[in-house]
């Protein structure tokens, strides 16, 4: 259905001149009022709050890293890499591009009025920013099919009010009627049909993902609540879009998630509610390595109490989780983590729910069931948290039975609000806990909220989040070039996919008038190359472990001198299948190389782009890629009509030597960049 979308959108570039001039302005307070038939969905507060406690997003990840050796995944924290974000992506590169935004319908399509939840409106700003930057925006998401007011046309009208821009729905039958397509050409924000209608979405069908992303240049994932799932619209589409980045809402939530792993602020307390200890037990390795206190509330507390030898009714013990509870108690003892469990409960009589009484934890009578935390428990929690500097509350204070006549969870929310006013850093996780905290939260409270608990539990278990891993890796910090090279102003040569570094090391020994940088994804090879740099005493060579496909621009753009040569030699042909997302030479890398190269930047016998492979199909594809995305600035050197017979540098890589020794051909070419065309 999406196959014709590129024809629909290309050729129609509507650019609003009232663009955002800089990203920090996105986070100013601003309100939008909504009236009419869609007011019942919500009254939307349209501007996000400043990111409390996280600092400047552009610097946050860099502050987490202090490495002597530069690794692009050096910022990885519990399986989360530093990823490329919309904030970091060159804004001028958005103009005229087809950008697909996977938004979170739980945020933008709400049926309940929630005036205090302003931080979620980062999702609104992702779309508005792309629109005002001249991108042709396609919105995709899923929403509840069983709610009549949430049909595609209704959602389209509602989003038009929220975004203050007309949104046009795209149904499957629109692509079968040329007249319908023509009627859409003046609009540049479109909403695709509800993804809940397609079973291929949940199955992450590769063919469905290909159709979904047909004609799309850039994919922006802003659906944080789905990042623990493998969906066609969050993972599958990234195979077919040349750049995949995180939106403002996704970035903010991911930043909050990373902050949960920071253990420098102490005492750090985890308030753990909910049930199903068996499935969540793996999370306690992570929590025990960072927290000083576990405060158990809700059904999970009974499993811990049982493991500690507290006498409780047998029907409150989950037999499946007995061993896991014992392991958690032993782990806490080994890590010197204090365990706090409820000392009393409000209970109701089974035969008369209106009859309530407080029982000590070890003295609950058989015909009574717990419904809420008791006053002694709440007082002990309040006392324990008084001197804390960091708190995470995850999981509801919820029992099998509940009572409208008790409000222990609300009291806990008020305790946290009071602490939040005293500079205690608090993160509340989960829908139930969030609903309790928001009404109690004062303007002075230092409380962050993450509604989707499933994502956080997966993170705490140490599992990698598929929706995060599918986004392009970003480089988290700038390199101190003066500490790497004796003369950082010398012209720079970059070898992408430098392997064991033999080519670059020999070149650096021969040409002291140039600086050499190898970009290699294999960290072990980089460490060996850095050892060789040290052994040879080279002051003009260095290697970085990184995925150059997504980090080349951010790394090289900070170099103080001219980039005069980029070489790509014998990339793995398995990575160059058109359907393989992680192939090295993608459009983003090609354009970055062309943009950053100095025009006619010959330094003695050095030209600018050198490509070679022992697989002809790979060499042809590299050649076509540079011609297609070279922006008309590239010419083949030496009047090439055939492949170059000899290596023009007289220095061979290890693989090139291997190929030539078995008398196999090498396919080589050299490009130069014209200076007659102005730079971007």
Phi, psi and omega in degrees: 000332183271359187301330182265003188294323180298323178292328180291320189266323180294143181092354177233099181245105178257113185243118178281124184289343180276062184280160171287128182277331176208153188294324181304334179294342179295341188253022173278153179291135182200142183233145175241136177258142182231134179229178177092193190293344182261005178296336180294340179291308177183160167259109196269127172271115197270000182235140181283154173284157170303151183285102186293127173080347186265344181075190179294124184298329182290340182251348189300309183296323180296326180291341180278351192241134175215079185249140175284323177258137187271113174241134181293337177259019178296341179271005182294133182227113181054042177087005179253116179276164169285120186249162179285132184240163177299326179298323184270342185288136180303120187296327181293338179285351179277335187298124177078356180277148172275117185241123177260126181250119174269102183262166182265110183295336178295340180262309188274343180237080184251145178259353182244139177286128182218088189286337185272347186274068186279332185296333180294343183286003166304330178297323177294319183289333173303311183291315181296320180296315179298316181300313183283351175268003176090010177282153175263107195263132171243126178261134177226143177189180173234150178210169187297115181287341185274358179261113186305321184284359181252031171289161188305316181296320180293318178297322178299313180295320180295314179296329176299322178289317181296316184271351181057035178213143180291129177251137183248126179286146176240108176261163181302322184285349177296330185275356179264352183234113183299325181298320179296318180298319180297328182288347182262356192293340182274355182255147179233017166232124183232149176245122179282156179306149181311120181292344176296343180284352187239117178293337180294339179296308181290330179282355183051048179297126181296320180293319178296318178297322179295316179294318181300323184261010181300126180082359182273134177270311188234134176252129178244116177268116177236021180253078183297326184294345179254008188287350177267002181251158175254100183240155178297326185275353179240331181245310184300318184294338183292345176288340190244354179257135188286341174222134181229120187226165179265139177282178184296318179295314179301315181298315181297314181294322178294324177296319176295322179296315178298325182296332177297333182275348181285124185248011183286335179271119184226154356291141181247122184242137174251119173265119191241116181244196180075191180231207177058055181299327184303315182283341186255359186301326182297339182290339189284341171298314178296311184295320182292336180279352184234329187262154177259342182219137168253123175249111182265131176225162179078193186297329182297334183297329182293327178292321179290318178300318179298319179294332179274358177090012178282134181283118179224159178304139184299328183287354176265355181264128176271106183300332181290335187252013183299311181295321180295320179296319177298320179297321181293318178298315178296319179298316179298320178295317180295324183267003181059043178260125179288138176250126177242123179237161182299135178266344176206162181222146162284130180234151176243150180285134185302322183273352181213088185302337181280347180271115184242149178202147178270130177236146171294155185304323184271003185231031179286123182285158187298326183266019177236149179231139179291140179234345182193166175293142178275170183296323179296319179299315181293321178296320180292320177297315180301315180294320181293323185277351188307316185261011181285150178250344181211133183222137168240126174249115180231129180096143186280155168278087191219138181236173181302320176247154178222167181221138178284351184267359177238157183215045181299321181295321178294324177295321176297320177298321179291324176300315180293322178299318178297317178294323179297332178284346181252032174068021171277132182275116188236135173235126180251128186239134176110148183297313183297313180295322181296319180296328179284323185285321186302315179294333182271342188289123177272169182293341182268352185290142178257073186234124173261149183232129172237112188286325187273104183285332182300320178299315184292319178299319177297320178297315181294333177285354179085012181274147176283139182270115186303320181293335176278315183295335181283343178282146182301140177290140176247160178267126193275353182201164177273147179275139175277090187299328181294333179276348182263314184246145177292328176227092184288357179272351179295152176303148187250138173244130181240128175252113182271125186076054191286349175060230180277002169079007184298319179298311185290322180296317179291321177298319180294326178290325183278328187240085179288347180277000180234154170258145185234137180227125176258132177248116187221135184281339181274110186294325180297318178296322180296318179299319178296318180295320178294325175298319179294320177304316180292318181296319180281347181069031182283133178252005182234021180224148177200161180225145179231134175274114184195162169268098187298337181305320183251353184244354185305312184297313184293329179283306189286333182296342179268355182291132185286340181258192181273141170271117188246343180209134171234129178240141173230114189236122173051055175296150181302121182297335177297335180272005184243016171288135184306328183275356183271119186297323189269021176301146187294308190270082175261169184303319182300320179289316180302312181295323179295318178299313181295319181295322189268344178293140175286132181294136182046041187275049180287130173242103188058246184260015183269126172261205194246315180232119181241122181237139174205152177203154175268000176249114187300319181298324178292317179297318179297317181295319178299317179299315180295322180298316181289325175291320184289320185248016181278002175059028178071016186255358187249143174228145174287135180279164175061025180057038187297127167239340176237179177291149175293134182283327185237154172289118187290348183263345183070012178235123185253145173284167181299318181290323178298319177300317181298317181295314182291327178296330176265016174059033175266155182281154170244141182249111189238151173207159180225129176251151168233157183255131182284145176264001183279351182248131182300150180283155177285000000 
